[in-house]
């Protein structure tokens, strides 16, 4: 039995709320498959086990639950004061965010904000650090306001500018295009950017599914359904995280367009491993 006050994940309820018409047409065996694929039972066990933990404290517990070892390279580049945007590649789509939140949040007394897909708000333990982004519809006024408030605050911002997790492109695991908005926010709110490279990858199954889906001309990112499964596959692993020196926000002048600056930062991130 769940402990009192624990908000459990219910895939059937999520489908009904996010796609009320379509959800009624989905066969029961497909819903059951989704429940197994996203590890609903295991996720609810985590939420129950750590029901009294929130935000960065909850993220730290997850590091222990998944038995992860983090090797921090150039840790001295993590600032101790000021307001920053930590911009990272996004190889895993789940554990990378957990690890970065735990590492950076621990250094700033839990004062972080993390723009995420609004579906992740179903993880009630993390609502205090998540800023919802609607990736499957129009960004509502409330979400837009919350995003602006986050950048205007003294909290540190952790962002994956690609939005989606990395894919295998030309035989290499790399991000898709980095969106320019984090550059614009850096200038608008006078936040220096700390480049971060997270060394990791998902299974070949994930990348092959993405490749086949794209080859068939299917726009819906069906492979994303398997990200929770990828997360549970990564138990007991060691991840290396590289931190670059902060880049002053004044760097992003009119010499390049915001999209070009975003690509420039992306290139610097991938060179951190060299």
XYZ file of N, CA and C in Angstrom:
822
model
N 0.845 -1.201 0.000
C 0.000 0.000 0.000
C 0.877 1.246 0.000
N 0.500 2.255 -0.800
C 1.287 3.484 -0.887
C 1.179 4.264 0.410
N 2.256 4.942 0.762
C 2.232 5.789 1.940
C 1.328 6.983 1.690
N 0.752 7.467 2.782
C -0.186 8.567 2.649
C 0.502 9.783 2.042
N -0.143 10.416 1.114
C 0.385 11.629 0.510
C 1.223 11.394 -0.725
N 1.473 10.132 -1.082
C 2.283 9.814 -2.252
C 1.425 9.900 -3.512
N 1.873 10.718 -4.474
C 1.190 10.812 -5.764
C 1.822 9.803 -6.710
N 1.065 8.782 -7.071
C 1.605 7.712 -7.900
C 1.378 8.000 -9.384
N 2.243 7.426 -10.204
C 2.123 7.560 -11.653
C 1.077 6.571 -12.153
N 0.160 7.063 -12.962
C -0.902 6.231 -13.528
C -0.963 6.509 -15.028
N -0.384 5.626 -15.825
C -0.301 5.834 -17.270
C -1.680 6.001 -17.895
N -2.643 5.232 -17.442
C -3.998 5.357 -17.977
C -4.550 6.757 -17.737
N -4.298 7.285 -16.555
C -4.777 8.626 -16.228
C -4.050 9.685 -17.051
N -2.744 9.510 -17.237
C -1.962 10.456 -18.038
C -2.491 10.503 -19.465
N -2.745 9.340 -20.048
C -3.279 9.280 -21.409
C -4.639 9.957 -21.492
N -5.480 9.738 -20.501
C -6.815 10.332 -20.493
C -6.759 11.845 -20.393
N -5.769 12.354 -19.648
C -5.650 13.801 -19.473
C -5.000 14.477 -20.673
N -3.993 13.828 -21.251
C -3.236 14.434 -22.343
C -3.871 14.204 -23.715
N -4.561 13.091 -23.873
C -5.198 12.776 -25.165
C -6.530 12.082 -24.899
N -7.504 12.822 -24.380
C -8.775 12.206 -23.950
C -9.505 11.434 -25.039
N -9.536 11.958 -26.259
C -10.244 11.271 -27.344
C -9.479 10.040 -27.813
N -8.183 10.221 -28.053
C -7.368 9.117 -28.565
C -7.229 7.993 -27.543
N -7.161 8.353 -26.265
C -6.929 7.338 -25.233
C -8.051 6.311 -25.169
N -9.264 6.737 -25.524
C -10.399 5.808 -25.470
C -10.332 4.758 -26.581
N -9.513 5.030 -27.600
C -9.403 4.110 -28.735
C -8.181 3.194 -28.642
N -7.335 3.429 -27.647
C -6.122 2.620 -27.514
C -6.473 1.272 -26.891
N -6.141 0.171 -27.572
C -6.434 -1.163 -27.027
C -5.767 -1.384 -25.668
N -6.415 -2.150 -24.833
C -5.907 -2.397 -23.492
C -4.530 -3.020 -23.469
N -4.237 -3.916 -24.424
C -2.926 -4.582 -24.415
C -1.799 -3.595 -24.708
N -2.109 -2.535 -25.486
C -1.098 -1.510 -25.757
C -0.850 -0.678 -24.504
N -1.922 -0.344 -23.795
C -1.774 0.399 -22.539
C -0.949 -0.418 -21.546
N -1.222 -1.712 -21.460
C -0.459 -2.584 -20.562
C 1.014 -2.625 -20.958
N 1.269 -2.631 -22.274
C 2.654 -2.617 -22.752
C 3.349 -1.312 -22.352
N 2.637 -0.195 -22.485
C 3.193 1.097 -22.087
C 3.525 1.112 -20.602
N 2.631 0.559 -19.799
C 2.843 0.526 -18.350
C 4.124 -0.231 -18.009
N 4.349 -1.351 -18.707
C 5.573 -2.121 -18.462
C 6.801 -1.385 -18.986
N 6.661 -0.780 -20.154
C 7.800 -0.123 -20.799
C 8.312 1.063 -19.994
N 7.406 1.832 -19.424
C 7.829 3.004 -18.643
C 8.143 2.638 -17.191
N 8.061 1.342 -16.873
C 8.391 0.866 -15.523
C 7.529 1.554 -14.462
N 6.228 1.590 -14.710
C 5.324 2.281 -13.787
C 5.458 1.747 -12.357
N 5.519 0.435 -12.203
C 5.597 -0.154 -10.861
C 6.874 0.263 -10.145
N 8.019 0.207 -10.854
C 9.292 0.583 -10.242
C 9.335 2.069 -9.914
N 8.809 2.905 -10.818
C 8.793 4.346 -10.566
C 7.936 4.670 -9.347
N 6.811 4.012 -9.223
C 5.953 4.251 -8.063
C 6.601 3.755 -6.776
N 7.400 2.704 -6.889
C 8.156 2.233 -5.727
C 9.155 3.295 -5.277
N 9.806 3.945 -6.247
C 10.750 5.021 -5.930
C 10.025 6.180 -5.256
N 8.886 6.579 -5.827
C 8.129 7.699 -5.268
C 7.652 7.391 -3.853
N 7.300 6.150 -3.610
C 6.857 5.751 -2.276
C 8.027 5.702 -1.298
N 9.140 5.116 -1.761
C 10.310 4.957 -0.891
C 10.870 6.306 -0.448
N 10.895 7.274 -1.377
C 11.482 8.583 -1.070
C 10.409 9.672 -1.036
N 9.247 9.324 -0.517
C 8.109 10.246 -0.537
C 8.376 11.530 0.236
N 9.320 11.477 1.200
C 9.590 12.643 2.040
C 10.727 13.499 1.496
N 11.230 13.179 0.311
C 12.322 13.940 -0.298
C 11.798 14.753 -1.474
N 12.323 15.959 -1.630
C 11.903 16.821 -2.734
C 13.114 17.445 -3.413
N 12.901 17.870 -4.653
C 13.917 18.630 -5.369
C 15.258 17.929 -5.431
N 16.310 18.675 -5.110
C 17.674 18.156 -5.199
C 17.889 16.989 -4.240
N 17.266 17.023 -3.073
C 17.390 15.901 -2.133
C 16.872 14.607 -2.762
N 15.769 14.707 -3.493
C 15.211 13.541 -4.176
C 16.171 13.062 -5.267
N 16.761 14.006 -6.012
C 17.717 13.650 -7.059
C 18.910 12.900 -6.471
N 19.392 13.351 -5.318
C 20.527 12.672 -4.683
C 20.169 11.238 -4.286
N 18.943 11.052 -3.830
C 18.500 9.698 -3.479
C 18.475 8.800 -4.717
N 18.110 9.387 -5.869
C 18.067 8.602 -7.103
C 19.459 8.140 -7.526
N 20.463 8.978 -7.274
C 21.844 8.581 -7.578
C 22.179 7.295 -6.815
N 21.772 7.250 -5.552
C 22.012 6.062 -4.747
C 21.169 4.884 -5.188
N 19.908 5.140 -5.522
C 18.997 4.068 -5.936
C 19.526 3.356 -7.177
N 20.000 4.139 -8.146
C 20.515 3.551 -9.385
C 21.987 3.141 -9.267
N 22.569 3.375 -8.087
C 23.954 2.976 -7.822
C 24.902 3.554 -8.871
N 24.817 4.878 -9.059
C 25.630 5.560 -10.063
C 26.898 6.121 -9.439
N 27.973 6.097 -10.201
C 29.221 6.744 -9.811
C 29.463 7.899 -10.771
N 29.727 9.084 -10.223
C 29.932 10.274 -11.049
C 31.383 10.721 -10.959
N 32.022 10.818 -12.101
C 33.406 11.280 -12.200
C 33.372 12.700 -12.757
N 33.654 13.682 -11.908
C 33.561 15.088 -12.306
C 34.922 15.594 -12.763
N 34.990 16.065 -14.004
C 36.231 16.570 -14.591
C 36.187 18.096 -14.609
N 37.256 18.721 -14.109
C 37.332 20.184 -13.979
C 36.172 20.708 -13.131
N 35.988 20.037 -12.027
C 34.944 20.422 -11.075
C 35.155 21.842 -10.568
N 36.411 22.291 -10.605
C 36.718 23.644 -10.120
C 36.072 24.732 -10.965
N 35.599 24.377 -12.164
C 34.934 25.361 -13.030
C 33.486 25.620 -12.629
N 32.964 24.830 -11.695
C 31.611 25.093 -11.202
C 31.678 26.302 -10.285
N 31.005 27.406 -10.621
C 31.080 28.615 -9.795
C 30.509 28.372 -8.399
N 30.916 29.215 -7.470
C 30.404 29.117 -6.100
C 29.385 30.198 -5.793
N 29.311 31.207 -6.644
C 28.327 32.272 -6.448
C 28.010 32.912 -7.792
N 26.889 33.634 -7.841
C 26.444 34.254 -9.086
C 25.239 33.525 -9.656
N 24.784 33.977 -10.826
C 23.615 33.407 -11.502
C 24.051 32.892 -12.863
N 23.823 31.605 -13.127
C 24.359 30.985 -14.338
C 23.312 30.147 -15.068
N 23.629 29.886 -16.324
C 22.915 28.882 -17.109
C 23.907 27.759 -17.387
N 23.614 26.566 -16.907
C 24.446 25.400 -17.182
C 23.867 24.710 -18.409
N 24.585 24.784 -19.529
C 24.100 24.249 -20.808
C 24.840 22.961 -21.141
N 24.081 21.880 -21.278
C 24.698 20.562 -21.467
C 24.129 19.832 -22.673
N 24.949 18.930 -23.204
C 24.413 17.960 -24.168
C 23.462 17.022 -23.427
N 22.687 16.245 -24.182
C 21.592 15.482 -23.557
C 21.607 14.031 -24.053
N 22.642 13.251 -23.685
C 22.785 11.914 -24.269
C 21.789 10.876 -23.776
N 21.299 11.021 -22.543
C 20.501 9.951 -21.950
C 19.005 10.222 -21.925
N 18.616 11.465 -21.722
C 17.195 11.785 -21.693
C 16.540 11.554 -20.347
N 17.331 11.311 -19.306
C 16.759 11.084 -17.982
C 17.810 11.173 -16.901
N 18.697 10.180 -16.873
C 19.718 10.148 -15.830
C 20.690 11.309 -15.917
N 20.924 11.847 -17.114
C 21.821 13.001 -17.217
C 21.234 14.190 -16.456
N 19.932 14.395 -16.569
C 19.289 15.472 -15.823
C 19.324 15.232 -14.327
N 19.125 13.985 -13.926
C 19.184 13.634 -12.507
C 20.573 13.915 -11.947
N 21.601 13.482 -12.671
C 22.980 13.659 -12.209
C 23.368 15.130 -12.123
N 23.061 15.894 -13.163
C 23.416 17.313 -13.157
C 22.670 18.060 -12.062
N 21.414 17.721 -11.867
C 20.635 18.380 -10.816
C 21.232 18.095 -9.445
N 21.654 16.856 -9.219
C 22.243 16.484 -7.934
C 23.576 17.192 -7.712
N 24.419 17.215 -8.740
C 25.752 17.813 -8.610
C 25.668 19.326 -8.439
N 24.976 19.985 -9.354
C 24.901 21.451 -9.326
C 24.029 21.922 -8.166
N 22.909 21.240 -7.958
C 22.029 21.621 -6.863
C 22.694 21.518 -5.512
N 23.576 20.535 -5.332
C 24.272 20.357 -4.055
C 25.215 21.518 -3.766
N 25.693 22.169 -4.808
C 26.622 23.279 -4.629
C 25.921 24.615 -4.443
N 24.646 24.649 -4.710
C 23.891 25.892 -4.572
C 22.682 25.711 -3.656
N 22.843 24.848 -2.659
C 21.830 24.646 -1.615
C 20.451 24.348 -2.199
N 20.449 23.592 -3.289
C 19.181 23.189 -3.893
C 18.511 24.244 -4.742
N 19.180 25.389 -4.937
C 18.569 26.503 -5.667
C 18.815 26.342 -7.160
N 18.071 25.453 -7.792
C 18.165 25.264 -9.236
C 16.775 25.245 -9.844
N 16.727 25.542 -11.133
C 15.503 25.394 -11.902
C 15.867 24.672 -13.194
N 14.933 23.859 -13.656
C 15.237 22.916 -14.725
C 14.045 22.858 -15.671
N 14.100 23.578 -16.838
C 12.995 23.513 -17.813
C 12.837 22.092 -18.346
N 11.624 21.541 -18.233
C 11.398 20.148 -18.633
C 10.065 20.000 -19.358
N 9.922 18.888 -20.054
C 8.642 18.506 -20.642
C 7.588 18.490 -19.540
N 6.453 19.128 -19.787
C 5.446 19.246 -18.731
C 4.902 17.896 -18.261
N 5.126 16.835 -19.034
C 4.714 15.501 -18.589
C 5.442 15.083 -17.314
N 6.654 15.633 -17.113
C 7.442 15.256 -15.946
C 6.901 15.847 -14.652
N 5.937 16.750 -14.758
C 5.337 17.303 -13.548
C 4.520 16.259 -12.797
N 4.264 15.129 -13.439
C 3.598 14.040 -12.723
C 4.505 13.475 -11.632
N 5.804 13.796 -11.689
C 6.731 13.433 -10.617
C 6.665 14.537 -9.567
N 5.745 14.399 -8.646
C 5.437 15.479 -7.705
C 6.625 15.865 -6.831
N 7.550 14.940 -6.585
C 8.721 15.238 -5.758
C 9.624 16.293 -6.379
N 9.455 16.548 -7.686
C 10.378 17.436 -8.392
C 9.734 18.734 -8.859
N 8.499 18.960 -8.474
C 7.803 20.164 -8.922
C 8.509 21.439 -8.471
N 9.217 21.381 -7.355
C 9.859 22.580 -6.815
C 11.020 23.059 -7.669
N 11.604 22.159 -8.484
C 12.745 22.573 -9.309
C 12.439 22.511 -10.800
N 11.315 21.940 -11.177
C 10.944 21.830 -12.585
C 10.169 23.054 -13.051
N 10.476 23.505 -14.267
C 9.703 24.551 -14.939
C 9.104 23.904 -16.181
N 7.780 23.806 -16.265
C 7.149 23.047 -17.355
C 7.239 23.722 -18.714
N 7.585 22.921 -19.713
C 7.592 23.345 -21.108
C 6.687 22.390 -21.872
N 5.712 22.918 -22.574
C 4.809 22.070 -23.355
C 5.440 21.790 -24.711
N 5.915 20.566 -24.906
C 6.582 20.199 -26.158
C 5.624 19.610 -27.182
N 4.351 19.491 -26.802
C 3.391 18.855 -27.703
C 2.173 19.739 -27.945
N 2.352 21.045 -27.796
C 1.239 21.962 -28.008
C 1.691 23.388 -27.770
N 0.739 24.271 -27.599
C 1.047 25.682 -27.391
C 1.506 25.919 -25.957
N 2.560 26.699 -25.813
C 3.052 27.042 -24.487
C 2.067 27.992 -23.822
N 1.465 27.584 -22.716
C 0.477 28.394 -22.029
C 1.092 29.609 -21.358
N 0.250 30.579 -21.034
C 0.723 31.810 -20.401
C 1.357 31.533 -19.047
N 0.768 30.617 -18.285
C 1.313 30.307 -16.961
C 2.705 29.702 -17.068
N 2.892 28.787 -18.009
C 4.204 28.176 -18.197
C 5.237 29.200 -18.642
N 4.837 30.087 -19.558
C 5.745 31.131 -20.042
C 6.143 32.058 -18.899
N 5.186 32.398 -18.057
C 5.464 33.267 -16.907
C 6.426 32.585 -15.941
N 6.201 31.310 -15.674
C 7.075 30.569 -14.765
C 8.501 30.491 -15.294
N 8.637 30.373 -16.616
C 9.964 30.316 -17.221
C 10.693 31.640 -17.043
N 9.994 32.745 -17.286
C 10.602 34.066 -17.115
C 10.981 34.296 -15.655
N 10.123 33.881 -14.746
C 10.403 34.047 -13.317
C 11.635 33.252 -12.902
N 11.807 32.080 -13.493
C 12.969 31.252 -13.173
C 14.262 31.942 -13.595
N 14.286 32.484 -14.808
C 15.489 33.169 -15.289
C 15.750 34.462 -14.528
N 14.695 35.099 -14.051
C 14.845 36.349 -13.304
C 15.265 36.103 -11.855
N 15.122 34.883 -11.383
C 15.417 34.552 -9.988
C 16.920 34.400 -9.763
N 17.284 34.100 -8.516
C 18.680 33.832 -8.180
C 19.030 32.353 -8.306
N 18.082 31.541 -8.750
C 18.333 30.109 -8.920
C 19.224 29.859 -10.135
N 19.985 28.772 -10.083
C 20.781 28.360 -11.237
C 19.870 27.633 -12.227
N 20.097 27.871 -13.512
C 19.295 27.233 -14.556
C 20.104 26.110 -15.198
N 19.525 24.920 -15.248
C 20.129 23.795 -15.963
C 19.294 23.544 -17.211
N 19.941 23.516 -18.359
C 19.168 23.360 -19.592
C 19.866 22.436 -20.585
N 19.057 21.732 -21.340
C 19.525 20.933 -22.473
C 18.993 21.624 -23.722
N 19.796 22.485 -24.357
C 19.294 23.305 -25.471
C 18.764 22.515 -26.663
N 19.161 21.256 -26.802
C 18.643 20.460 -27.924
C 17.170 20.101 -27.719
N 16.728 20.100 -26.468
C 15.338 19.743 -26.183
C 15.142 18.246 -26.120
N 15.476 17.552 -27.185
C 15.390 16.092 -27.229
C 16.745 15.483 -26.887
N 16.745 14.227 -26.476
C 18.014 13.582 -26.168
C 18.758 13.234 -27.461
N 20.032 12.938 -27.327
C 20.914 12.717 -28.472
C 20.469 11.539 -29.329
N 20.865 11.598 -30.588
C 20.633 10.510 -31.529
C 21.979 10.084 -32.120
N 21.986 8.945 -32.800
C 23.196 8.507 -33.489
C 23.168 9.096 -34.892
N 24.106 9.998 -35.153
C 24.173 10.697 -36.434
C 25.566 10.480 -37.026
N 25.618 9.886 -38.204
C 26.914 9.606 -38.816
C 27.777 8.699 -37.964
N 27.135 7.789 -37.237
C 27.874 6.850 -36.400
C 28.282 7.393 -35.048
N 27.964 8.661 -34.768
C 28.332 9.286 -33.501
C 27.084 9.668 -32.704
N 27.182 9.550 -31.375
C 26.092 9.973 -30.504
C 26.214 11.475 -30.318
N 25.250 12.229 -30.818
C 25.324 13.685 -30.718
C 23.932 14.304 -30.680
N 23.902 15.511 -30.128
C 22.647 16.242 -30.025
C 22.148 16.689 -31.383
N 20.851 16.907 -31.449
C 20.260 17.587 -32.591
C 20.556 19.078 -32.442
N 19.966 19.901 -33.266
C 20.219 21.343 -33.228
C 19.933 21.927 -31.848
N 20.843 22.774 -31.375
C 20.613 23.482 -30.117
C 19.764 24.719 -30.394
N 18.671 24.852 -29.668
C 17.784 26.002 -29.835
C 18.449 27.260 -29.276
N 18.131 28.386 -29.869
C 18.803 29.643 -29.533
C 18.297 30.312 -28.269
N 17.190 29.862 -27.722
C 16.534 30.594 -26.632
C 17.429 30.766 -25.409
N 18.301 29.793 -25.116
C 19.144 29.930 -23.927
C 20.170 31.046 -24.095
N 20.579 31.309 -25.332
C 21.470 32.437 -25.605
C 20.730 33.748 -25.353
N 19.527 33.839 -25.864
C 18.717 35.042 -25.686
C 18.432 35.301 -24.215
N 18.146 34.241 -23.458
C 17.883 34.397 -22.026
C 19.147 34.796 -21.273
N 20.290 34.286 -21.701
C 21.549 34.639 -21.052
C 21.802 36.138 -21.146
N 21.562 36.692 -22.324
C 21.757 38.129 -22.531
C 20.689 38.928 -21.792
N 19.445 38.511 -21.931
C 18.332 39.240 -21.313
C 18.477 39.323 -19.795
N 18.919 38.223 -19.179
C 18.986 38.181 -17.717
C 20.414 38.230 -17.183
N 21.355 38.570 -18.066
C 22.750 38.765 -17.676
C 23.294 37.556 -16.900
N 23.144 36.397 -17.486
C 23.642 35.153 -16.894
C 24.781 34.588 -17.745
N 25.924 34.360 -17.135
C 27.005 33.683 -17.839
C 26.607 32.225 -18.068
N 27.189 31.612 -19.084
C 26.860 30.228 -19.428
C 28.026 29.304 -19.077
N 27.722 28.249 -18.340
C 28.720 27.225 -18.023
C 28.495 26.034 -18.959
N 29.440 25.761 -19.872
C 29.281 24.609 -20.781
C 29.547 23.300 -20.043
N 28.721 22.296 -20.308
C 28.840 21.001 -19.635
C 28.744 19.886 -20.673
N 29.677 18.944 -20.584
C 29.596 17.764 -21.451
C 29.357 16.533 -20.587
N 28.271 15.832 -20.870
C 27.926 14.603 -20.149
C 28.247 13.421 -21.056
N 29.149 12.567 -20.600
C 29.601 11.432 -21.414
C 28.715 10.216 -21.138
N 27.871 9.874 -22.098
C 26.979 8.734 -21.913
C 26.260 8.399 -23.206
N 25.593 7.252 -23.225
C 24.815 6.869 -24.404
C 23.729 5.877 -24.003
N 22.695 5.808 -24.822
C 21.625 4.838 -24.634
C 21.950 3.549 -25.395
N 21.015 2.610 -25.392
C 21.247 1.322 -26.047
C 21.137 1.441 -27.565
N 21.700 0.479 -28.273
C 21.577 0.450 -29.733
C 20.118 0.322 -30.156
N 19.316 -0.379 -29.346
C 17.888 -0.508 -29.645
C 17.245 0.866 -29.772
N 17.561 1.765 -28.853
C 16.978 3.105 -28.865
C 17.338 3.844 -30.148
N 18.619 3.819 -30.513
C 19.063 4.553 -31.702
C 18.541 3.915 -32.987
N 18.481 2.597 -33.021
C 17.954 1.918 -34.209
C 16.473 2.211 -34.399
N 15.732 2.247 -33.304
C 14.310 2.569 -33.385
C 14.112 3.984 -33.912
N 14.935 4.918 -33.430
C 14.847 6.300 -33.899
C 15.168 6.384 -35.389
N 16.174 5.624 -35.823
C 16.569 5.635 -37.237
C 15.461 5.069 -38.120
N 14.870 3.959 -37.697
C 13.800 3.334 -38.478
C 12.577 4.237 -38.526
N 12.235 4.814 -37.380
C 11.081 5.721 -37.321
C 11.259 6.888 -38.282
N 12.454 7.439 -38.304
C 12.724 8.573 -39.191
C 12.701 8.139 -40.651
N 13.258 6.962 -40.946
C 13.286 6.454 -42.321
C 11.884 6.219 -42.863
N 10.962 5.882 -41.983
C 9.573 5.657 -42.383
C 8.779 6.955 -42.482
N 9.430 8.070 -42.159
C 8.765 9.364 -42.257
C 7.788 9.640 -41.135
N 7.930 8.929 -40.024
C 7.043 9.128 -38.871
C 7.597 10.257 -38.008
N 6.814 11.296 -37.797
C 7.283 12.460 -37.046
C 7.253 12.245 -35.535
N 6.284 11.501 -35.060
C 6.155 11.256 -33.629
C 7.372 10.504 -33.104
N 8.006 11.038 -32.047
C 9.212 10.426 -31.495
C 8.861 9.241 -30.590
N 8.467 8.138 -31.203
C 8.024 6.982 -30.425
C 9.129 6.406 -29.538
N 10.381 6.620 -29.948
C 11.475 6.061 -29.153
C 11.534 6.662 -27.748
N 10.938 7.854 -27.572
C 10.973 8.508 -26.268
C 10.244 7.688 -25.204
N 9.316 6.854 -25.642
C 8.580 6.000 -24.702
C 9.539 5.077 -23.949
N 10.666 4.769 -24.584
C 11.601 3.811 -23.999
C 12.652 4.465 -23.096
N 12.589 5.782 -22.907
C 13.592 6.446 -22.073
C 13.595 5.949 -20.623
N 12.422 5.719 -20.012
C 12.477 5.143 -18.655
C 13.177 3.788 -18.624
N 12.955 2.975 -19.657
C 13.617 1.676 -19.731
C 15.121 1.852 -19.869
N 15.535 2.853 -20.665
C 16.959 3.146 -20.806
C 17.550 3.540 -19.455
N 16.782 4.275 -18.669
C 17.248 4.710 -17.354
C 17.504 3.514 -16.442
N 16.583 2.565 -16.427
C 16.758 1.389 -15.570
C 17.859 0.463 -16.087
N 18.166 0.532 -17.370
C 19.278 -0.248 -17.928
C 20.629 0.286 -17.442
N 20.630 1.530 -16.970
C 21.889 2.200 -16.636
C 22.285 2.059 -15.172
N 21.607 1.185 -14.442
C 21.985 0.959 -13.047
C 23.444 0.511 -12.952
N 24.123 0.979 -11.897
C 25.497 0.580 -11.546
C 26.553 1.159 -12.496
N 26.186 2.114 -13.332
C 27.153 2.663 -14.286
C 27.932 3.843 -13.695
N 29.046 4.145 -14.358
C 29.845 5.328 -14.031
C 29.718 6.321 -15.173
N 29.432 7.573 -14.841
C 29.318 8.623 -15.851
C 30.339 9.723 -15.565
N 30.973 10.188 -16.619
C 31.953 11.272 -16.503
C 31.318 12.566 -17.004
N 31.440 13.618 -16.197
C 30.851 14.916 -16.526
C 31.960 15.962 -16.568
N 32.052 16.676 -17.686
C 33.084 17.695 -17.884
C 32.472 19.090 -17.742
N 33.124 19.943 -16.958
C 32.656 21.315 -16.774
C 33.657 22.297 -17.384
N 33.163 23.181 -18.261
C 34.008 24.205 -18.843
C 33.958 25.486 -18.022
N 34.838 26.414 -18.342
C 34.843 27.695 -17.640
C 33.632 28.527 -18.067
N 33.066 29.302 -17.140
C 31.906 30.143 -17.475
C 32.227 31.105 -18.616
N 31.273 31.265 -19.506
C 31.408 32.178 -20.647
C 30.558 33.413 -20.368
N 31.178 34.615 -20.292
C 30.422 35.831 -19.966
C 29.280 36.073 -20.948
N 28.167 36.526 -20.429
C 27.003 36.764 -21.290
C 27.282 37.846 -22.321
N 28.241 38.756 -22.017
C 28.578 39.824 -22.962
C 29.211 39.272 -24.238
N 29.653 38.016 -24.192
C 30.253 37.379 -25.370
C 29.264 37.332 -26.529
N 27.989 37.192 -26.208
C 26.974 36.928 -27.229
C 26.443 38.231 -27.821
N 27.324 38.880 -28.597
C 26.986 40.175 -29.184
C 26.382 39.985 -30.574
N 26.276 41.075 -31.294
C 25.678 41.031 -32.631
C 26.621 40.485 -33.700
N 27.817 40.073 -33.286
C 28.751 39.490 -34.248
C 28.241 38.185 -34.839
N 27.368 37.520 -34.112
C 26.714 36.311 -34.606
C 25.232 36.385 -34.253
N 24.428 35.650 -34.996
C 23.020 35.530 -34.651
C 22.896 34.588 -33.450
N 21.820 34.714 -32.658
C 21.651 33.821 -31.498
C 21.778 32.343 -31.848
N 21.237 31.929 -33.002
C 21.330 30.524 -33.412
C 22.785 30.123 -33.674
N 23.577 31.067 -34.194
C 24.992 30.793 -34.455
C 25.771 30.698 -33.147
N 25.417 31.550 -32.174
C 26.055 31.472 -30.862
C 25.713 30.142 -30.188
N 24.474 29.694 -30.371
C 24.057 28.413 -29.796
C 24.904 27.272 -30.362
N 25.132 27.298 -31.659
C 25.967 26.284 -32.303
C 27.409 26.391 -31.814
N 27.870 27.607 -31.581
C 29.227 27.858 -31.082
C 29.408 27.235 -29.704
N 28.423 27.447 -28.829
C 28.472 26.855 -27.491
C 28.428 25.327 -27.583
N 27.569 24.827 -28.449
C 27.455 23.374 -28.629
C 28.809 22.775 -29.008
N 29.510 23.414 -29.927
C 30.826 22.925 -30.344
C 31.820 22.947 -29.183
N 31.761 23.998 -28.360
C 32.650 24.088 -27.205
C 32.354 22.961 -26.214
N 31.078 22.644 -26.051
C 30.689 21.567 -25.139
C 31.306 20.244 -25.582
N 31.211 19.936 -26.866
C 31.724 18.649 -27.344
C 33.249 18.591 -27.337
N 33.901 19.755 -27.323
C 35.365 19.780 -27.263
C 35.886 19.602 -25.838
N 34.995 19.718 -24.841
C 35.428 19.578 -23.450
C 36.019 18.201 -23.176
N 35.580 17.215 -23.919
C 36.066 15.845 -23.717
C 37.456 15.638 -24.306
N 37.846 16.482 -25.259
C 39.134 16.322 -25.947
C 40.312 16.642 -25.015
